[in-house]
CSV table of C-alpha atoms in Angstrom, one decimal:
chain,number,residue,atom,x,y,z
H,1,MET,CA,5.8,26.5,-31.3
H,2,SER,CA,5.9,22.7,-31.8
H,3,LYS,CA,2.9,20.4,-31.9
H,4,ILE,CA,4.0,18.8,-28.7
H,5,SER,CA,4.2,22.2,-26.9
H,6,LYS,CA,0.6,22.9,-28.1
H,7,HIS,CA,-0.6,19.7,-26.6
H,8,LEU,CA,1.6,19.6,-23.5
H,9,PHE,CA,-1.1,18.4,-21.1
H,10,MET,CA,-2.8,16.1,-23.6
H,11,ILE,CA,0.2,14.4,-25.2
H,12,VAL,CA,3.6,14.0,-23.5
H,13,GLY,CA,6.7,12.5,-25.1
H,14,VAL,CA,9.4,10.4,-23.7
H,15,PHE,CA,12.7,9.3,-25.2
H,16,VAL,CA,13.9,6.3,-23.3
H,17,ILE,CA,12.2,3.1,-22.1
H,18,SER,CA,13.5,0.9,-19.2
H,19,ILE,CA,11.7,-2.2,-18.0
H,20,PHE,CA,12.4,-3.8,-14.6
H,21,LEU,CA,11.2,-6.9,-12.8
H,22,PHE,CA,10.1,-6.7,-9.2
H,23,THR,CA,12.5,-3.9,-8.0
H,24,GLY,CA,14.9,-1.6,-9.8
H,25,CYS,CA,15.4,2.0,-10.7
H,26,LEU,CA,15.1,4.4,-13.6
H,27,LYS,CA,17.9,6.8,-14.3
H,28,GLU,CA,16.7,10.2,-15.5
H,29,GLY,CA,19.6,12.7,-15.7
H,30,ASN,CA,20.9,12.9,-12.1
H,31,ASP,CA,17.7,11.6,-10.6
H,32,THR,CA,17.0,8.0,-9.8
H,33,ILE,CA,13.4,6.7,-9.6
H,34,VAL,CA,13.1,3.7,-7.3
H,35,LEU,CA,10.6,1.1,-8.3
H,36,PRO,CA,9.1,-0.6,-5.3
H,37,LEU,CA,7.9,-4.2,-4.9
H,38,PRO,CA,4.6,-4.6,-6.7
H,39,ASP,CA,1.7,-4.4,-4.3
H,40,GLY,CA,-1.2,-3.6,-6.6
H,41,LYS,CA,-1.1,0.1,-6.0
H,42,ILE,CA,0.3,3.2,-7.7
H,43,PRO,CA,3.6,4.0,-5.9
H,44,TYR,CA,3.5,7.1,-3.8
H,45,SER,CA,7.0,7.8,-5.1
H,46,LEU,CA,5.4,8.4,-8.5
H,47,ILE,CA,2.0,9.9,-7.6
H,48,PRO,CA,1.9,11.1,-3.9
H,49,GLU,CA,-0.9,9.8,-1.7
H,50,SER,CA,-2.5,13.2,-1.5
H,51,LEU,CA,-2.8,13.5,-5.3
H,52,GLN,CA,-4.2,10.0,-5.5
H,53,ASP,CA,-6.8,10.9,-2.9
H,54,SER,CA,-7.6,14.1,-4.8
H,55,LEU,CA,-8.1,12.1,-8.1
H,56,ARG,CA,-10.5,9.8,-6.4
H,57,ALA,CA,-12.4,12.7,-4.8
H,58,HIS,CA,-13.0,14.2,-8.2
H,59,GLY,CA,-14.3,11.0,-9.7
H,60,PHE,CA,-11.2,9.2,-11.1
H,61,GLU,CA,-11.2,5.5,-10.4
H,62,ILE,CA,-7.9,3.8,-9.4
H,63,ASN,CA,-8.4,0.1,-9.7
H,64,GLU,CA,-6.0,-1.6,-7.4
H,65,GLY,CA,-4.9,-5.2,-7.3
H,66,ILE,CA,-2.0,-7.6,-8.2
H,67,GLU,CA,-4.0,-9.7,-10.7
H,68,PRO,CA,-4.8,-7.2,-13.5
H,69,PRO,CA,-6.5,-8.3,-16.7
H,70,MET,CA,-4.6,-8.5,-20.0
H,71,ILE,CA,-5.2,-5.2,-21.8
H,72,MET,CA,-2.9,-5.5,-24.8
H,73,GLY,CA,-4.1,-3.9,-28.0
H,74,LYS,CA,-4.8,-0.5,-29.6
H,75,TYR,CA,-7.8,1.5,-28.5
H,76,LEU,CA,-9.5,4.7,-29.6
H,77,SER,CA,-11.1,7.0,-27.1
H,78,SER,CA,-13.3,9.5,-28.9
H,79,PRO,CA,-14.3,12.2,-28.1
H,80,MET,CA,-12.4,12.9,-24.9
H,81,GLN,CA,-14.5,15.0,-22.5
H,82,LEU,CA,-13.0,17.0,-19.7
H,83,GLN,CA,-14.4,15.9,-16.3
H,84,TYR,CA,-12.2,18.0,-14.0
H,85,ALA,CA,-9.1,20.2,-14.1
H,86,SER,CA,-7.4,21.3,-10.9
H,87,ASP,CA,-5.9,24.3,-12.9
H,88,ASN,CA,-9.3,25.4,-14.2
H,89,TYR,CA,-8.5,24.3,-17.8
H,90,ILE,CA,-11.8,24.2,-19.8
H,91,ASN,CA,-11.2,22.6,-23.2
H,92,ASP,CA,-11.8,19.0,-24.4
H,93,PHE,CA,-9.8,17.2,-27.0
H,94,ALA,CA,-10.9,14.9,-29.7
H,95,ASP,CA,-9.3,11.5,-30.3
H,96,LEU,CA,-6.8,9.6,-28.2
H,97,TYR,CA,-5.2,6.4,-29.5
H,98,MET,CA,-3.7,4.2,-26.8
H,99,LEU,CA,-1.4,1.2,-27.5
H,100,PHE,CA,-0.6,-1.4,-24.9
H,101,GLU,CA,2.1,-4.0,-25.8
H,102,GLY,CA,4.1,-6.7,-24.2
H,103,GLN,CA,2.2,-7.0,-21.0
H,104,ASN,CA,3.5,-9.7,-18.6
H,105,ARG,CA,2.1,-11.4,-15.6
H,106,ARG,CA,3.7,-8.9,-13.2
H,107,GLY,CA,1.8,-6.1,-15.0
H,108,ILE,CA,4.7,-4.5,-16.8
H,109,VAL,CA,3.6,-3.1,-20.1
H,110,ARG,CA,4.8,-0.9,-23.0
H,111,TYR,CA,2.5,2.1,-23.4
H,112,SER,CA,2.3,4.7,-26.2
H,113,GLU,CA,-0.3,7.2,-27.3
H,114,SER,CA,-1.1,9.6,-30.1
H,115,GLN,CA,-3.6,12.4,-30.8
H,116,ARG,CA,-4.3,13.2,-34.4
H,117,ASP,CA,-0.8,13.3,-36.0
H,118,THR,CA,1.2,13.7,-32.9
H,119,VAL,CA,2.8,10.5,-31.6
H,120,VAL,CA,4.2,9.8,-28.2
H,121,GLY,CA,6.9,7.2,-27.7
H,122,ASN,CA,7.0,4.5,-25.1
H,123,SER,CA,6.6,5.5,-21.5
H,124,LEU,CA,8.9,4.9,-18.6
H,125,MET,CA,7.7,2.7,-15.6
H,126,ALA,CA,4.5,1.6,-17.3
H,127,ASN,CA,2.6,-0.9,-15.2
H,128,VAL,CA,-0.9,-2.3,-15.0
H,129,ILE,CA,-2.7,-3.0,-11.7
H,130,GLY,CA,-6.2,-4.2,-11.0
H,131,LYS,CA,-8.3,-7.3,-10.5
H,132,GLY,CA,-10.8,-9.2,-12.5
H,133,ASP,CA,-11.7,-7.1,-15.5
H,134,LYS,CA,-10.9,-3.7,-13.9
H,135,PHE,CA,-7.5,-2.1,-14.4
H,136,SER,CA,-5.4,1.0,-14.0
H,137,MET,CA,-2.3,1.6,-16.1
H,138,TYR,CA,0.2,4.1,-14.8
H,139,CYS,CA,3.4,5.4,-16.3
H,140,TYR,CA,6.0,8.1,-15.9
H,141,GLN,CA,6.7,10.4,-18.9
H,142,LYS,CA,9.1,13.3,-19.6
H,143,VAL,CA,9.0,15.9,-22.3
H,144,SER,CA,11.4,18.7,-23.3
H,145,HIS,CA,11.0,21.5,-25.8
H,146,CYS,CA,14.0,23.1,-27.5
H,147,ASN,CA,14.5,26.0,-29.9
H,148,SER,CA,16.0,25.7,-33.4
H,149,GLU,CA,19.5,26.0,-31.9
H,150,GLY,CA,18.9,23.0,-29.6
H,151,ASP,CA,18.7,25.0,-26.4
H,152,THR,CA,16.2,23.6,-23.9
H,153,LEU,CA,13.3,26.0,-23.2
H,154,TRP,CA,11.4,23.8,-20.8
H,155,ASN,CA,11.1,20.3,-19.6
H,156,CYS,CA,8.3,18.6,-17.7
H,157,ASN,CA,7.9,15.3,-15.7
H,158,THR,CA,4.4,13.8,-15.7
H,159,ALA,CA,2.5,10.8,-14.7
H,160,THR,CA,-0.4,9.4,-16.8
H,161,VAL,CA,-3.1,7.0,-15.6
H,162,VAL,CA,-5.7,5.1,-17.7
H,163,SER,CA,-8.5,3.3,-15.9
H,164,GLY,CA,-11.5,1.3,-17.0
H,165,THR,CA,-13.1,-2.2,-17.4
H,166,ILE,CA,-11.7,-4.3,-20.1
H,167,THR,CA,-14.0,-6.1,-22.5
H,168,ASP,CA,-13.6,-8.1,-25.7
H,169,THR,CA,-14.3,-5.0,-27.8
H,170,GLY,CA,-12.8,-2.2,-25.8
H,171,ILE,CA,-12.5,-0.4,-22.5
H,172,ALA,CA,-15.7,0.5,-20.7
H,173,LYS,CA,-15.8,3.5,-18.4
H,174,CYS,CA,-12.5,4.6,-19.8
H,175,GLN,CA,-10.8,7.5,-17.9
H,176,TYR,CA,-7.5,9.2,-18.6
H,177,THR,CA,-5.6,11.7,-16.4
H,178,THR,CA,-2.2,13.4,-16.7
H,179,ILE,CA,-0.5,14.9,-13.7
H,180,ILE,CA,2.3,17.5,-13.7
H,181,LEU,CA,4.9,16.2,-11.3
H,182,ASP,CA,7.4,19.0,-11.7
H,183,HIS,CA,8.8,21.2,-14.5
H,184,TRP,CA,11.6,23.7,-15.3
H,185,ALA,CA,11.7,26.6,-17.8
H,186,VAL,CA,14.4,28.9,-19.0
H,187,ASN,CA,12.4,32.0,-18.1
H,188,ASN,CA,9.0,33.3,-16.7
H,189,TYR,CA,7.4,33.4,-20.2
H,190,TYR,CA,7.8,29.7,-20.8
H,191,ALA,CA,7.1,28.9,-17.1
H,192,SER,CA,3.8,30.6,-17.4
H,193,ARG,CA,2.8,28.3,-20.3
H,194,ILE,CA,3.3,25.1,-18.3
H,195,PRO,CA,0.7,24.0,-15.7
H,196,LYS,CA,1.9,24.2,-12.2
H,197,ALA,CA,3.4,21.2,-10.4
H,198,GLU,CA,0.8,18.8,-8.8
H,199,THR,CA,-2.0,20.0,-11.0
H,200,TYR,CA,-3.9,17.4,-13.1
H,201,ARG,CA,-6.8,17.0,-15.6
H,202,ILE,CA,-9.2,14.1,-15.8
H,203,TRP,CA,-10.9,13.1,-19.1
H,204,ASN,CA,-13.7,10.6,-19.8
H,205,ASP,CA,-14.4,8.9,-23.0
H,206,GLY,CA,-17.4,10.8,-24.4
H,207,ASP,CA,-19.6,7.8,-24.9
H,208,GLY,CA,-18.1,5.9,-22.0
H,209,PHE,CA,-16.4,3.3,-24.2
H,210,ALA,CA,-12.9,3.2,-25.8
H,211,THR,CA,-13.1,1.0,-28.9
H,212,LYS,CA,-10.5,-1.7,-29.5
H,213,LEU,CA,-9.0,-1.4,-33.0
H,214,THR,CA,-6.8,-4.5,-33.0
H,215,LYS,CA,-7.5,-8.1,-32.0
């Protein structure tokens, strides 16, 4: 099994990036993801309202607003401690590197992440919302796992959100969540190894602060 399959819920990969201004759409296979006008909120078309309410109910902050702070740079969140898992997952994971690049005034940003030696490419539909020094970055990601013959064994669509308060030296009260939006598997064996749709896990930085590694 590949490193990505071992860290499905912690690290998810994507293979294409599309950046849009104001309105537009992402083409993912036969599916089109509509990007609404920016209103300082996470679109319900990406993360349904019921899931956003559930995240808040379990302690995850979604910082809304149309005037987010600039968050560009590379950050290290270590160790990552599990706060809540809707699928009863119980493990923590160690170090998460987060990279934010190319942020513009509308909140569009390029986001990538890595854990240990597993690197995730740029994410689709990455945007920053918030106000003052508080922000939430949300993005859409897709990962597929194939066998040695190139046959797809499973694929998964997810949404990731990073929240916190930006400072000169890092992200205070840093939180991270990944939500399974939907998935497909070739058989029941692989389906059983993927968290169910609309389940999520919330992690906090262990010492409450993600350190900024770049100026």
